[in-house]
């Protein structure tokens, strides 16, 4: 027994099988060109604007306190969100980015043997998070015009369904869900199935018929909202998101949160961003105007782009996707290819968008088959 406890070659600790087969999350590539020309990152739907001076000031202040753990309940941020949204504080749950909160949603609602229904293609984190939770993902293909197929999603519900994820505007296609369609869908969802509406790009949505998340949440005990400070608010690097959920659901989210997950700097920067909403809205409006310019230019070039309500556009390029991404990169813009499917291109600085449009124009004239 002299070598008891020694590793047997080829045998490490036994891990959960679902973990060893996890698909990798592909982050947007950073911007860089080998020859030092300007390069732009249009691959992660980030806000191209730097943090506001008022936000930078509270961040600088907060740094002097990081020898301490942050306020575990994020009480200042929770109170600010409750006031801003006009909801009880007990209905707000914060987390490490909305992806962190999403992971908690899966933990509280779905485990082995349970099903999570979501559209596909949609946010690439969904299948990963569902699998980490040990649940079974039920991806439902988008319609031909790149929208959630709510009829098919309703038909995909079984007695094992515990969670439904709706993404509006949808990443990566940009299409948004409408109130009437969501209402009709929710009427078909059993009352004990949790439906999470992921509104990461809410602030960019200009569709007058868009689903009103808060009103829908108020009207339906099984609906919750997922929101983030990463996109319109420009705090992607700080990792702070939140849910609006009915009290038992919000309490379960708080119970499953990583303790002290939202850092002190993230909490105060989020509060300062809520206070500076008017200034931030000017930036969001500029990005929306720029988005409309990009979409109009693409259509004039002959591209069939779905109407995006987010801060990105989607080109369904099929097998031409990888080559398209490479051509963009050679021109100085990094986009996000989904191999064999399409490319998602963030609306960024006008100079960056122009570089992308120049490549798209070349490709359109060259008659890439799509
Ligand atoms: C970017 C994104 C998020 C937000 O991620 P964070 O973790 O908050 O940075 C959530 N949902 C979708 C669909 C997204 O595209």
Short mmCIF file of N, CA, C and O and ligand atoms in Angstrom, two decimals, residues 25 44-45 96-102 122-126 167-171 198-201 226-231 235-237 239-242 312 344, ligand 1:
data_model
loop_
_atom_site.label_atom_id
_atom_site.label_comp_id
_atom_site.label_asym_id
_atom_site.label_seq_id
_atom_site.Cartn_x
_atom_site.Cartn_y
_atom_site.Cartn_z
N UNK A 25 -16.91 29.26 -24.33
CA UNK A 25 -17.39 30.61 -24.64
C UNK A 25 -16.30 31.31 -25.44
O UNK A 25 -15.16 31.38 -25.01
N UNK A 44 -17.58 42.49 -29.37
CA UNK A 44 -18.18 42.11 -28.08
C UNK A 44 -19.35 43.00 -27.65
O UNK A 44 -19.75 42.96 -26.48
N UNK A 45 -19.88 43.79 -28.58
CA UNK A 45 -21.03 44.65 -28.29
C UNK A 45 -20.79 45.61 -27.13
O UNK A 45 -21.72 45.98 -26.40
N UNK A 96 -22.87 39.23 -10.59
CA UNK A 96 -21.62 39.50 -11.31
C UNK A 96 -21.85 39.51 -12.82
O UNK A 96 -21.58 38.53 -13.51
N UNK A 97 -22.35 40.64 -13.30
CA UNK A 97 -22.77 40.71 -14.68
C UNK A 97 -24.09 39.99 -14.82
O UNK A 97 -24.47 39.17 -13.95
N UNK A 98 -24.83 40.27 -15.89
CA UNK A 98 -26.10 39.56 -16.00
C UNK A 98 -25.85 38.08 -16.32
O UNK A 98 -26.69 37.23 -16.05
N UNK A 99 -24.66 37.76 -16.82
CA UNK A 99 -24.33 36.35 -17.02
C UNK A 99 -24.26 35.62 -15.66
O UNK A 99 -24.71 34.48 -15.53
N UNK A 100 -23.71 36.31 -14.67
CA UNK A 100 -23.69 35.73 -13.33
C UNK A 100 -25.10 35.50 -12.80
O UNK A 100 -25.41 34.45 -12.22
N UNK A 101 -25.97 36.48 -13.02
CA UNK A 101 -27.35 36.35 -12.56
C UNK A 101 -28.06 35.22 -13.33
O UNK A 101 -28.85 34.46 -12.77
N UNK A 102 -27.73 35.12 -14.61
CA UNK A 102 -28.34 34.06 -15.42
C UNK A 102 -27.96 32.67 -14.89
O UNK A 102 -28.79 31.75 -14.83
N UNK A 122 -29.00 32.28 -30.36
CA UNK A 122 -29.21 33.39 -29.43
C UNK A 122 -27.91 33.55 -28.66
O UNK A 122 -26.84 33.14 -29.15
N UNK A 123 -27.99 34.13 -27.48
CA UNK A 123 -26.78 34.42 -26.71
C UNK A 123 -25.99 33.13 -26.47
O UNK A 123 -26.52 32.16 -25.96
N UNK A 124 -24.71 33.16 -26.86
CA UNK A 124 -23.93 31.91 -26.83
C UNK A 124 -23.68 31.41 -25.41
O UNK A 124 -23.30 30.25 -25.23
N UNK A 125 -23.89 32.25 -24.40
CA UNK A 125 -23.72 31.78 -23.02
C UNK A 125 -24.86 30.84 -22.60
O UNK A 125 -24.68 30.06 -21.65
N UNK A 126 -26.02 30.90 -23.26
CA UNK A 126 -27.16 30.10 -22.78
C UNK A 126 -26.86 28.60 -22.71
O UNK A 126 -27.02 27.99 -21.65
N UNK A 167 -34.75 36.38 -25.36
CA UNK A 167 -33.69 37.39 -25.49
C UNK A 167 -34.17 38.47 -26.45
O UNK A 167 -34.36 38.23 -27.64
N UNK A 168 -34.38 39.68 -25.91
CA UNK A 168 -34.89 40.75 -26.77
C UNK A 168 -34.29 42.09 -26.40
O UNK A 168 -34.36 42.47 -25.24
N UNK A 169 -33.67 42.79 -27.36
CA UNK A 169 -33.29 42.33 -28.70
C UNK A 169 -32.36 41.11 -28.61
O UNK A 169 -31.60 40.98 -27.67
N UNK A 170 -32.50 40.25 -29.65
CA UNK A 170 -31.78 38.99 -29.62
C UNK A 170 -30.31 39.16 -30.04
O UNK A 170 -30.02 39.75 -31.09
N UNK A 171 -29.44 38.62 -29.23
CA UNK A 171 -28.02 38.52 -29.59
C UNK A 171 -27.85 37.17 -30.27
O UNK A 171 -28.17 36.16 -29.65
N UNK A 198 -34.35 38.39 -21.14
CA UNK A 198 -33.00 38.97 -21.12
C UNK A 198 -33.03 40.26 -21.94
O UNK A 198 -33.15 40.23 -23.17
N UNK A 199 -32.91 41.37 -21.22
CA UNK A 199 -33.02 42.69 -21.85
C UNK A 199 -31.68 43.42 -21.88
O UNK A 199 -31.62 44.63 -21.66
N UNK A 200 -30.62 42.69 -22.19
CA UNK A 200 -29.28 43.29 -22.15
C UNK A 200 -29.16 44.53 -23.05
O UNK A 200 -28.36 45.42 -22.77
N UNK A 201 -29.96 44.57 -24.11
CA UNK A 201 -29.85 45.68 -25.07
C UNK A 201 -31.09 46.58 -25.07
O UNK A 201 -31.33 47.32 -26.02
N UNK A 226 -33.91 40.30 -16.82
CA UNK A 226 -32.46 40.25 -16.64
C UNK A 226 -31.88 41.47 -17.35
O UNK A 226 -32.14 41.68 -18.54
N UNK A 227 -31.12 42.26 -16.61
CA UNK A 227 -30.56 43.49 -17.19
C UNK A 227 -29.10 43.66 -16.80
O UNK A 227 -28.63 43.02 -15.87
N UNK A 228 -28.43 44.57 -17.50
CA UNK A 228 -26.98 44.69 -17.29
C UNK A 228 -26.52 46.14 -17.39
O UNK A 228 -27.14 46.96 -18.08
N UNK A 229 -25.42 46.42 -16.72
CA UNK A 229 -24.74 47.71 -16.87
C UNK A 229 -23.62 47.62 -17.91
O UNK A 229 -22.87 48.57 -18.09
N UNK A 230 -23.50 46.47 -18.58
CA UNK A 230 -22.35 46.26 -19.46
C UNK A 230 -22.46 46.94 -20.82
O UNK A 230 -21.44 47.22 -21.45
N UNK A 231 -23.66 47.16 -21.31
CA UNK A 231 -23.80 47.59 -22.69
C UNK A 231 -24.10 49.08 -22.77
O UNK A 231 -23.18 49.87 -22.94
N UNK A 235 -20.25 49.71 -18.65
CA UNK A 235 -19.44 49.23 -17.52
C UNK A 235 -19.09 47.75 -17.66
O UNK A 235 -18.97 47.02 -16.66
N UNK A 236 -18.87 47.29 -18.89
CA UNK A 236 -18.66 45.85 -19.12
C UNK A 236 -17.56 45.27 -18.24
O UNK A 236 -17.67 44.15 -17.74
N UNK A 237 -16.50 46.05 -18.04
CA UNK A 237 -15.36 45.53 -17.29
C UNK A 237 -15.60 45.40 -15.80
O UNK A 237 -14.79 44.77 -15.10
N UNK A 239 -18.48 44.14 -14.30
CA UNK A 239 -19.27 42.96 -14.00
C UNK A 239 -20.40 43.24 -13.02
O UNK A 239 -20.34 42.88 -11.85
N UNK A 240 -21.40 43.92 -13.50
CA UNK A 240 -22.58 44.12 -12.66
C UNK A 240 -23.85 44.07 -13.50
O UNK A 240 -23.98 44.74 -14.53
N UNK A 241 -24.75 43.22 -13.07
CA UNK A 241 -26.05 43.07 -13.71
C UNK A 241 -27.09 42.83 -12.62
O UNK A 241 -26.75 42.72 -11.44
N UNK A 242 -28.35 42.73 -13.03
CA UNK A 242 -29.38 42.51 -12.01
C UNK A 242 -30.62 41.86 -12.62
O UNK A 242 -30.80 41.86 -13.84
N UNK A 312 -25.68 46.31 -32.55
CA UNK A 312 -24.90 45.48 -33.47
C UNK A 312 -25.78 45.11 -34.65
O UNK A 312 -27.00 45.28 -34.61
N UNK A 344 -21.51 38.88 -36.43
CA UNK A 344 -22.14 39.94 -35.64
C UNK A 344 -21.14 41.08 -35.55
O UNK A 344 -19.98 40.86 -35.20
C1 LIG B 1 -23.82 41.02 -23.29
C2 LIG B 1 -25.02 40.23 -22.91
C3 LIG B 1 -25.34 40.03 -21.57
C4 LIG B 1 -24.60 40.74 -20.50
O1 LIG B 1 -23.53 40.24 -20.01
P1 LIG B 1 -22.90 40.79 -18.68
O2 LIG B 1 -22.57 39.55 -17.94
O3 LIG B 1 -23.92 41.61 -17.96
O4 LIG B 1 -21.73 41.59 -19.11
C5 LIG B 1 -26.48 39.34 -21.25
N1 LIG B 1 -27.28 38.85 -22.19
C6 LIG B 1 -27.01 39.02 -23.48
C7 LIG B 1 -27.96 38.51 -24.48
C8 LIG B 1 -25.87 39.72 -23.88
O5 LIG B 1 -25.60 39.86 -25.16
#
